[in-house]
PDB file of C-alpha atoms in Angstrom:
ATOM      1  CA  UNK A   1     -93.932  60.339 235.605  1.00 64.00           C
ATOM      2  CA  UNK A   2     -94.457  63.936 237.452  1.00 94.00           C
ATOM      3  CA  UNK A   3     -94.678  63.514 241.219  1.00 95.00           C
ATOM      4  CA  UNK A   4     -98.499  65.111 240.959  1.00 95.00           C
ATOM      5  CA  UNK A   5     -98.818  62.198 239.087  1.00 96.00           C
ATOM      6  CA  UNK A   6     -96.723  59.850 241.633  1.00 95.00           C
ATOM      7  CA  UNK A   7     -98.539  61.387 244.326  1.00 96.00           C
ATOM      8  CA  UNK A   8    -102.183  60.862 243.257  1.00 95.00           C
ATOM      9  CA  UNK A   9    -101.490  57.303 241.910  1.00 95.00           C
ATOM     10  CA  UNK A  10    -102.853  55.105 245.179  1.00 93.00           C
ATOM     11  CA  UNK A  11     -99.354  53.503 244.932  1.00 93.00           C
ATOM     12  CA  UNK A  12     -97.991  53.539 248.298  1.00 93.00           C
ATOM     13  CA  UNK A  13     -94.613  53.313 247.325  1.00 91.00           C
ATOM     14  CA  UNK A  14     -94.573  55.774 244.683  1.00 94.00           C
ATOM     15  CA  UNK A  15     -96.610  58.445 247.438  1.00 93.00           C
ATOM     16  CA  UNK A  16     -93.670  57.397 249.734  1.00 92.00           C
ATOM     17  CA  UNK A  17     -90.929  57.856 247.320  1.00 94.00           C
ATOM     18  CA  UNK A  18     -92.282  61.387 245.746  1.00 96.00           C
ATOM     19  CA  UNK A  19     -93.108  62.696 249.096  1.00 95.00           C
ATOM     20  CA  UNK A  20     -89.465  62.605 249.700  1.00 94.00           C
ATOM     21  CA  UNK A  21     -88.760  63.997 246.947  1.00 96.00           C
ATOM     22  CA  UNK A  22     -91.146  67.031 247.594  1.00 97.00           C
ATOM     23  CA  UNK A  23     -88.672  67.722 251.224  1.00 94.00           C
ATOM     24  CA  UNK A  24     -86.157  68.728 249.116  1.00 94.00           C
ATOM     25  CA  UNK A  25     -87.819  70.331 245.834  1.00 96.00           C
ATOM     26  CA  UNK A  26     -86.799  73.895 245.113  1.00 95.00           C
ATOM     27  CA  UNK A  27     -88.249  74.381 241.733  1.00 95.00           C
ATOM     28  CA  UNK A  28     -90.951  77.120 241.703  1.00 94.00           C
ATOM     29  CA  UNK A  29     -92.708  75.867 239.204  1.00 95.00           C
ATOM     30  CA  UNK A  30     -93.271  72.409 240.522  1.00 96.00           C
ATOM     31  CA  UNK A  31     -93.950  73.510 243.676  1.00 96.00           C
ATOM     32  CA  UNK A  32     -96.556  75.868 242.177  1.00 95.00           C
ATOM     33  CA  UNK A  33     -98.237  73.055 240.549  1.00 95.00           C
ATOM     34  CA  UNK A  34     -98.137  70.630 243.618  1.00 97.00           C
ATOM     35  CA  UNK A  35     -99.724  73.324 245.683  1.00 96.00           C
ATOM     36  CA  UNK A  36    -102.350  74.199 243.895  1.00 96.00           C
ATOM     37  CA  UNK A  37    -103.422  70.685 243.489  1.00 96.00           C
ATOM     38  CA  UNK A  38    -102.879  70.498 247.364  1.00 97.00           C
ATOM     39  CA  UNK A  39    -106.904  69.118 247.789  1.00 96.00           C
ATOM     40  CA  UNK A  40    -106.966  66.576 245.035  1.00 96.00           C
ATOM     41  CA  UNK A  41    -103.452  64.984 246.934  1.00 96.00           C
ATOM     42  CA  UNK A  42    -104.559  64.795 249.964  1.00 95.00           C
ATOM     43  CA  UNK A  43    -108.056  63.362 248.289  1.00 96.00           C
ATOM     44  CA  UNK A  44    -106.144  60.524 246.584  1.00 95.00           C
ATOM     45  CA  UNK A  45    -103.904  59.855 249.028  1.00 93.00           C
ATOM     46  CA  UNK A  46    -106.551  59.025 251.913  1.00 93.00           C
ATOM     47  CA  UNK A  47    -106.666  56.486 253.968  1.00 87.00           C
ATOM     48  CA  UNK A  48    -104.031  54.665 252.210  1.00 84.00           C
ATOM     49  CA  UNK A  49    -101.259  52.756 254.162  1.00 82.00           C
ATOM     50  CA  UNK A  50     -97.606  54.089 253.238  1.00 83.00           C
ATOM     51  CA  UNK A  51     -96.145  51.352 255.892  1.00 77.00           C
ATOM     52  CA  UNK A  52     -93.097  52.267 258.080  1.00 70.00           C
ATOM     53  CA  UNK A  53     -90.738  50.810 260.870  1.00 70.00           C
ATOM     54  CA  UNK A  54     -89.294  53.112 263.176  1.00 67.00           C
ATOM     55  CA  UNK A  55     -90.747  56.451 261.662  1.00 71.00           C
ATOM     56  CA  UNK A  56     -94.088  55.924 259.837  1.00 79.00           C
ATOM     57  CA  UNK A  57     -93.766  56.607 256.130  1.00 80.00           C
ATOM     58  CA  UNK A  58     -96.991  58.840 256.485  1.00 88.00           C
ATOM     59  CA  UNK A  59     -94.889  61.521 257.946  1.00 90.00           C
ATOM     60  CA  UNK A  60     -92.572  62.278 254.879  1.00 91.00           C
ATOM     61  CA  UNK A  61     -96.442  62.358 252.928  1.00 94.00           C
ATOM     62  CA  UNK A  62     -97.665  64.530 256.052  1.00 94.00           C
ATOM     63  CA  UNK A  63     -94.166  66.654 255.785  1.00 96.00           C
ATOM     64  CA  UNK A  64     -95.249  67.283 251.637  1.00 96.00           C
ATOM     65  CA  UNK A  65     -99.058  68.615 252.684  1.00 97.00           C
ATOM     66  CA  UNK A  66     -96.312  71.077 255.540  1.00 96.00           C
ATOM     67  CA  UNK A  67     -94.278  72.272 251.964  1.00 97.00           C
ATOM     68  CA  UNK A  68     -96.956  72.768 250.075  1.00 97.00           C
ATOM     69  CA  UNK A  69     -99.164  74.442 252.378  1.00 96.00           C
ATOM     70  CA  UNK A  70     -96.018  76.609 253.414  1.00 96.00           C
ATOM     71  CA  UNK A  71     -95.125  77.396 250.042  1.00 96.00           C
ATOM     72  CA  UNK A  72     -98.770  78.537 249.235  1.00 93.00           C
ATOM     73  CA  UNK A  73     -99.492  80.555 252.166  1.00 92.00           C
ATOM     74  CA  UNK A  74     -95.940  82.376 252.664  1.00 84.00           C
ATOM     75  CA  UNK A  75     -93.534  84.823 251.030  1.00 85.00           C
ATOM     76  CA  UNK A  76     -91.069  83.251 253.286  1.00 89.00           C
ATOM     77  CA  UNK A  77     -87.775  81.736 252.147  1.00 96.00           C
ATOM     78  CA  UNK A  78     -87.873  78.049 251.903  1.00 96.00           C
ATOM     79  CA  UNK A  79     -85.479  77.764 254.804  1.00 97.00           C
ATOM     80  CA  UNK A  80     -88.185  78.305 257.115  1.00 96.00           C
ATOM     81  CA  UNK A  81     -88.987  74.230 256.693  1.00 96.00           C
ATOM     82  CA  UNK A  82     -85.969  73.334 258.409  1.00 97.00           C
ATOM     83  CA  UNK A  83     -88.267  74.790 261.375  1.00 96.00           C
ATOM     84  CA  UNK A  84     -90.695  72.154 260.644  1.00 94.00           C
ATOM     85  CA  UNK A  85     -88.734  68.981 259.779  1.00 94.00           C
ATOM     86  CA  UNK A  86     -85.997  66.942 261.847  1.00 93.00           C
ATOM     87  CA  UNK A  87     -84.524  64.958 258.308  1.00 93.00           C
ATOM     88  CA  UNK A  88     -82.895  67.880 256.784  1.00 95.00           C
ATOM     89  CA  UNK A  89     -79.092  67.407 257.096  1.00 96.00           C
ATOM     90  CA  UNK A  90     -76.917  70.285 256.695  1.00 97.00           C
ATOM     91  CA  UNK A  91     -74.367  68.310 254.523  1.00 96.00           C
ATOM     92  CA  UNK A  92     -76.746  67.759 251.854  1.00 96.00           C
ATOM     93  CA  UNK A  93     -78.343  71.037 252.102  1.00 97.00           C
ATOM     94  CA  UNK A  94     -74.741  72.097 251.314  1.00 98.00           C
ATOM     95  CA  UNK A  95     -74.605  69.995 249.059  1.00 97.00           C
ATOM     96  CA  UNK A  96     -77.110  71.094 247.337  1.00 97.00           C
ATOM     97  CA  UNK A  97     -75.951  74.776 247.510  1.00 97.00           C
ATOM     98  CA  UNK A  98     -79.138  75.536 250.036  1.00 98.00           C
ATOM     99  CA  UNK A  99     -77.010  76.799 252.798  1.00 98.00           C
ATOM    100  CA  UNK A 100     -73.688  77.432 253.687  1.00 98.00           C
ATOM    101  CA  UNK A 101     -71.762  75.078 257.211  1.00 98.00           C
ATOM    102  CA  UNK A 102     -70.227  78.692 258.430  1.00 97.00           C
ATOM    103  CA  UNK A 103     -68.973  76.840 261.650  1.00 96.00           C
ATOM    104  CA  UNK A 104     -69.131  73.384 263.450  1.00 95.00           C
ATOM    105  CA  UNK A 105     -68.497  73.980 267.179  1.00 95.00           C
ATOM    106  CA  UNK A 106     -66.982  70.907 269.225  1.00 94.00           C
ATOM    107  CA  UNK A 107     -68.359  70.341 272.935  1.00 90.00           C
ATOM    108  CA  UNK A 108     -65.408  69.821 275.472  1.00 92.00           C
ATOM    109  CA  UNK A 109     -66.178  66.527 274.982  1.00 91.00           C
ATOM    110  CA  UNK A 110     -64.463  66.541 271.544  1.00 90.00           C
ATOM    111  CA  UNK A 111     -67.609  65.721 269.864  1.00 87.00           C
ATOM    112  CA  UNK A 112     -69.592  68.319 267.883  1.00 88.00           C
ATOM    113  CA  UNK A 113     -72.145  70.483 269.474  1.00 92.00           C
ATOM    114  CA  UNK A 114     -73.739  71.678 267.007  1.00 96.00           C
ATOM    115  CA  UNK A 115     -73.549  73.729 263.330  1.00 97.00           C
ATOM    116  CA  UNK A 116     -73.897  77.243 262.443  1.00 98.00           C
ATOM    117  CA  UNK A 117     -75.676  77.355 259.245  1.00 98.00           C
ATOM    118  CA  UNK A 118     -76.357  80.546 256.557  1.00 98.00           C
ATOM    119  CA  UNK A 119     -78.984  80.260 254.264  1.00 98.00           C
ATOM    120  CA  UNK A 120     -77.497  81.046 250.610  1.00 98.00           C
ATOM    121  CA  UNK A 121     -80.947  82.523 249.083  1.00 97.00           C
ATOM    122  CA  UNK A 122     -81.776  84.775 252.831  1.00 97.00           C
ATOM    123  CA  UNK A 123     -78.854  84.707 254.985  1.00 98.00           C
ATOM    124  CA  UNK A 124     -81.035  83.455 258.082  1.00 98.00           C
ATOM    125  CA  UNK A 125     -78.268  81.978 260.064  1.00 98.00           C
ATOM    126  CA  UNK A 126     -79.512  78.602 262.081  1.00 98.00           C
ATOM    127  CA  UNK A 127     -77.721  76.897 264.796  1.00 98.00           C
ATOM    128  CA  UNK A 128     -78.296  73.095 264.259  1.00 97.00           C
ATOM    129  CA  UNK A 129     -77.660  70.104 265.943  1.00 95.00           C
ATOM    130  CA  UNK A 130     -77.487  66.047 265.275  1.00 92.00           C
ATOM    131  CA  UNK A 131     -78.801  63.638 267.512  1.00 89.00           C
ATOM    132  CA  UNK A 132     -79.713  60.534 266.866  1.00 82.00           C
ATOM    133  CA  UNK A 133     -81.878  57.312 267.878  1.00 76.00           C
ATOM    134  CA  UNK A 134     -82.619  54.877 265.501  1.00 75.00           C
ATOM    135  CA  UNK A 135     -81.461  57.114 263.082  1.00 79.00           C
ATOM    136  CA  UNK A 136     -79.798  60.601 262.520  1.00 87.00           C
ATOM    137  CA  UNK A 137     -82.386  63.282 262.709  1.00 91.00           C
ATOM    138  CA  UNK A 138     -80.968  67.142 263.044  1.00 95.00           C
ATOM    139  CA  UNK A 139     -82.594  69.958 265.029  1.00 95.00           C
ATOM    140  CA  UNK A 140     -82.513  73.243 263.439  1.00 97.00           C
ATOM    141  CA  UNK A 141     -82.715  76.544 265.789  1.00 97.00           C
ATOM    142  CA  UNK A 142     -82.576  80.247 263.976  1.00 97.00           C
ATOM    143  CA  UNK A 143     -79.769  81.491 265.752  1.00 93.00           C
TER     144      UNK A 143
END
């Protein structure tokens, strides 16, 4: 199934699982699509209950409506979302060939202090930084 259709299915689990998947999309062309059927999501997916624990599963749904709107409205680079979000880890934006780790600073603690991070598509560099709670959530600075 396409995550338009995922998205617009009343499912809560399948909204959950394809909102995720719209953090980390790339491809124009979905994105295009996803966008401009920005209204009819957020139609289909009101007022239902995506659940949660710790972090409500609404937020990766109310992250998705952030993408979309961002990708719609700007000429910006997509990098710009780290901005926005706390759940993008460098390692798997590396991973993913996204950006470049250019430097990981340790504190005189001997832990790190933070990341120095180069976007591979605009070159914004971005000074990042791990914390956690009840889970690992990164904060993402331009440098």
């Amino acid at each position: 199934m396409s995550l338009l259709e995922d998205l617009t299915s009343k499912d809560p689990v399948r909204i959950w699982s394809s909102s995720c998947a719209v953090r980390t999309l790339r491809d124009k062309r979905q994105l295009e699509l996803l966008a401009a059927n920005l209204d009819l999501i957020r139609k289909k997916t009101k007022n239902v209950d995506l659940g949660g624990a710790l972090r409500p599963d609404a937020s990766h749904l109310e992250f998705a409506f952030k993408k979309l709107e961002y990708f719609r409205s700007s000429d910006g680079c997509l990098c710009g979302l780290y901005l926005m979000d706390d759940l993008y880890d460098p390692a798997i934006e590396q991973g993913a060939g996204n950006i470049q780790i250019s430097d990981v600073v340790i504190g005189p603690n001997g832990w790190i202090d933070h990341q120095v991070c180069i976007c591979s598509v605009c070159g914004t560099s971005y000074r990042v930084e791990q914390r956690e709670y009840h889970y690992s959530w990164w904060a993402w600075q331009r440098a």
